[in-house]
Short mmCIF file of C-alpha atoms and ligand atoms in Angstrom, two decimals:
data_model
loop_
_atom_site.label_atom_id
_atom_site.label_comp_id
_atom_site.label_asym_id
_atom_site.label_seq_id
_atom_site.Cartn_x
_atom_site.Cartn_y
_atom_site.Cartn_z
CA UNK A 22 21.77 -34.61 47.45
CA UNK A 23 21.21 -38.33 47.65
CA UNK A 24 21.74 -40.54 50.67
CA UNK A 25 23.78 -43.62 49.83
CA UNK A 26 25.11 -46.56 51.79
CA UNK A 27 28.06 -48.58 50.67
CA UNK A 28 30.68 -50.83 52.16
CA UNK A 29 34.31 -50.08 51.41
CA UNK A 30 36.90 -52.71 52.30
CA UNK A 31 34.42 -54.21 54.76
CA UNK A 32 33.54 -50.92 56.47
CA UNK A 33 30.02 -49.53 56.17
CA UNK A 34 29.55 -45.90 55.15
CA UNK A 35 26.50 -43.65 54.87
CA UNK A 36 26.75 -40.28 53.23
CA UNK A 37 24.95 -37.73 51.09
CA UNK A 38 26.31 -37.15 47.59
CA UNK A 39 25.41 -35.02 44.62
CA UNK A 40 24.04 -36.98 41.68
CA UNK A 41 26.96 -35.94 39.49
CA UNK A 42 29.69 -36.92 41.99
CA UNK A 43 31.83 -39.80 40.73
CA UNK A 44 32.62 -42.86 42.80
CA UNK A 45 36.29 -41.87 42.56
CA UNK A 46 35.54 -38.53 44.22
CA UNK A 47 33.33 -40.18 46.81
CA UNK A 48 36.10 -42.62 47.68
CA UNK A 49 38.92 -40.10 47.67
CA UNK A 50 37.38 -36.89 48.94
CA UNK A 51 34.37 -37.95 50.97
CA UNK A 52 35.69 -41.18 52.50
CA UNK A 53 39.45 -40.71 52.43
CA UNK A 54 40.43 -43.74 50.33
CA UNK A 55 43.10 -41.84 48.47
CA UNK A 56 44.76 -45.00 47.17
CA UNK A 57 42.33 -44.78 44.27
CA UNK A 58 44.13 -42.54 41.81
CA UNK A 59 42.75 -40.38 39.04
CA UNK A 60 44.63 -40.07 35.79
CA UNK A 61 42.64 -39.41 32.64
CA UNK A 62 39.22 -39.09 34.34
CA UNK A 63 37.48 -40.44 31.27
CA UNK A 64 37.85 -44.21 31.41
CA UNK A 65 41.04 -44.76 29.46
CA UNK A 66 44.00 -45.16 31.79
CA UNK A 67 42.60 -47.53 34.43
CA UNK A 68 44.35 -45.84 37.35
CA UNK A 69 41.03 -45.47 39.18
CA UNK A 70 39.98 -49.13 38.93
CA UNK A 71 38.22 -50.49 42.02
CA UNK A 72 36.05 -53.55 42.56
CA UNK A 73 32.32 -53.04 42.92
CA UNK A 74 30.57 -56.20 44.08
CA UNK A 75 33.66 -58.04 42.87
CA UNK A 76 33.73 -56.60 39.36
CA UNK A 77 36.38 -54.14 38.22
CA UNK A 78 34.98 -50.70 37.39
CA UNK A 79 36.50 -47.39 36.45
CA UNK A 80 35.62 -45.27 39.44
CA UNK A 81 35.83 -42.13 37.29
CA UNK A 82 32.97 -43.44 35.13
CA UNK A 83 30.68 -44.60 37.93
CA UNK A 84 28.55 -42.16 39.87
CA UNK A 85 28.57 -42.43 43.62
CA UNK A 86 24.82 -42.96 43.59
CA UNK A 87 25.36 -46.07 41.46
CA UNK A 88 27.45 -47.53 44.25
CA UNK A 89 24.52 -47.33 46.67
CA UNK A 90 24.10 -50.73 48.31
CA UNK A 91 27.31 -52.20 46.89
CA UNK A 92 30.52 -53.54 48.33
CA UNK A 93 33.56 -51.71 47.05
CA UNK A 94 37.16 -52.81 47.38
CA UNK A 95 40.02 -50.40 46.93
CA UNK A 96 43.75 -50.92 47.01
CA UNK A 97 43.71 -50.12 50.74
CA UNK A 98 41.75 -53.34 51.25
CA UNK A 99 44.42 -55.64 49.83
CA UNK A 100 47.02 -55.64 52.59
CA UNK A 101 46.43 -57.10 56.03
CA UNK A 102 47.94 -54.38 58.17
CA UNK A 103 51.63 -54.29 57.30
CA UNK A 104 51.39 -57.65 55.51
CA UNK A 105 51.16 -57.15 51.77
CA UNK A 106 48.75 -59.32 49.82
CA UNK A 107 50.28 -62.02 47.63
CA UNK A 108 49.62 -59.86 44.60
CA UNK A 109 51.22 -56.77 46.10
CA UNK A 110 54.21 -58.87 47.13
CA UNK A 111 54.48 -60.25 43.60
CA UNK A 112 54.45 -56.71 42.19
CA UNK A 113 57.24 -55.80 44.59
CA UNK A 114 59.23 -58.97 43.89
CA UNK A 115 59.04 -58.40 40.14
CA UNK A 116 59.72 -54.64 40.30
CA UNK A 117 56.37 -54.03 38.64
CA UNK A 118 55.63 -50.69 40.27
CA UNK A 119 57.26 -48.31 37.78
CA UNK A 120 56.27 -44.80 38.90
CA UNK A 121 53.50 -46.32 40.99
CA UNK A 122 50.73 -43.95 39.99
CA UNK A 123 48.61 -46.50 38.11
CA UNK A 124 49.64 -49.42 40.35
CA UNK A 125 46.49 -49.32 42.53
CA UNK A 126 44.28 -49.69 39.48
CA UNK A 127 46.40 -52.42 38.01
CA UNK A 128 46.43 -54.30 41.31
CA UNK A 129 42.65 -54.17 41.56
CA UNK A 130 42.19 -55.32 37.97
CA UNK A 131 44.63 -58.19 38.50
CA UNK A 132 42.88 -59.03 41.78
CA UNK A 133 39.58 -59.37 39.91
CA UNK A 134 41.22 -61.43 37.18
CA UNK A 135 42.77 -63.84 39.69
CA UNK A 136 39.55 -64.08 41.70
CA UNK A 137 37.74 -65.08 38.52
CA UNK A 138 40.40 -67.43 37.18
CA UNK A 139 41.91 -68.80 40.39
CA UNK A 140 45.06 -70.82 39.91
CA UNK A 141 44.39 -71.50 36.24
CA UNK A 142 47.58 -71.14 34.20
CA UNK A 143 47.82 -67.73 32.64
CA UNK A 144 48.28 -68.12 28.91
CA UNK A 145 48.67 -65.43 26.32
CA UNK A 146 44.94 -64.75 26.52
CA UNK A 147 45.54 -62.76 29.70
CA UNK A 148 47.34 -59.97 27.84
CA UNK A 149 44.49 -58.20 26.07
CA UNK A 150 42.16 -58.88 28.96
CA UNK A 151 44.34 -57.38 31.61
CA UNK A 152 46.72 -55.07 29.82
CA UNK A 153 44.08 -53.90 27.39
CA UNK A 154 42.23 -52.39 30.33
CA UNK A 155 45.18 -50.42 31.54
CA UNK A 156 46.44 -48.04 28.94
CA UNK A 157 49.50 -46.77 30.80
CA UNK A 158 50.66 -50.25 31.62
CA UNK A 159 50.13 -51.42 28.07
CA UNK A 160 52.05 -48.44 26.75
CA UNK A 161 54.95 -49.07 29.14
CA UNK A 162 55.08 -52.71 28.11
CA UNK A 163 55.04 -51.87 24.43
CA UNK A 164 57.79 -49.35 24.94
CA UNK A 165 60.01 -51.84 26.71
CA UNK A 166 60.16 -55.08 24.75
CA UNK A 167 62.00 -57.80 26.58
CA UNK A 168 61.04 -56.47 29.98
CA UNK A 169 60.48 -59.11 32.62
CA UNK A 170 56.92 -60.34 32.71
CA UNK A 171 54.69 -58.30 34.99
CA UNK A 172 53.89 -59.60 38.43
CA UNK A 173 50.38 -60.66 37.55
CA UNK A 174 51.73 -63.17 35.07
CA UNK A 175 53.77 -65.75 37.00
CA UNK A 176 52.22 -69.17 36.59
CA UNK A 177 53.44 -69.98 40.07
CA UNK A 178 51.34 -67.26 41.71
CA UNK A 179 48.90 -68.86 44.09
CA UNK A 180 46.38 -67.14 46.26
CA UNK A 181 47.07 -67.33 49.98
CA UNK A 182 43.45 -67.64 50.98
S1 FES B 21 41.08 -41.94 35.80
FE1 FES B 21 39.54 -43.40 35.48
S2 FES B 21 40.18 -44.51 33.73
FE2 FES B 21 41.67 -42.92 33.93
#
């Protein structure tokens, strides 16, 4: 067992984990952040995406010990109590939830993208960067040509911060 310390959504945690335990399992089973979902468990679907020190990572591919000393953000950290974040509200407004299973991962990936790119207009370059990292989402989009643009796309989206 290895002692690790990490901050999740601003809250400090200390725990002992096995070397082989994934960050996804640490978050879900050891710390109770069950908003991080597991789909493929081998880095393809993106459902488990969280931010580690601001960068999107697949929590199924990161060991808990690698998160020692980092700040992690999960989907639970987006809303302010009952107040949805601007991104969550945009997903709701644009009916972008679909079945909802991969939504936490997609939200966190879009959160990282917007944090990096701010209010810059989102051109076509966003597609492979964002959708290419979320297989399920990409597949749904490809299967439904003509669907309304996903919530992460509106040029009018502005951060509330
Ligand atoms: S569960 Fe991690 S990428 Fe699919």
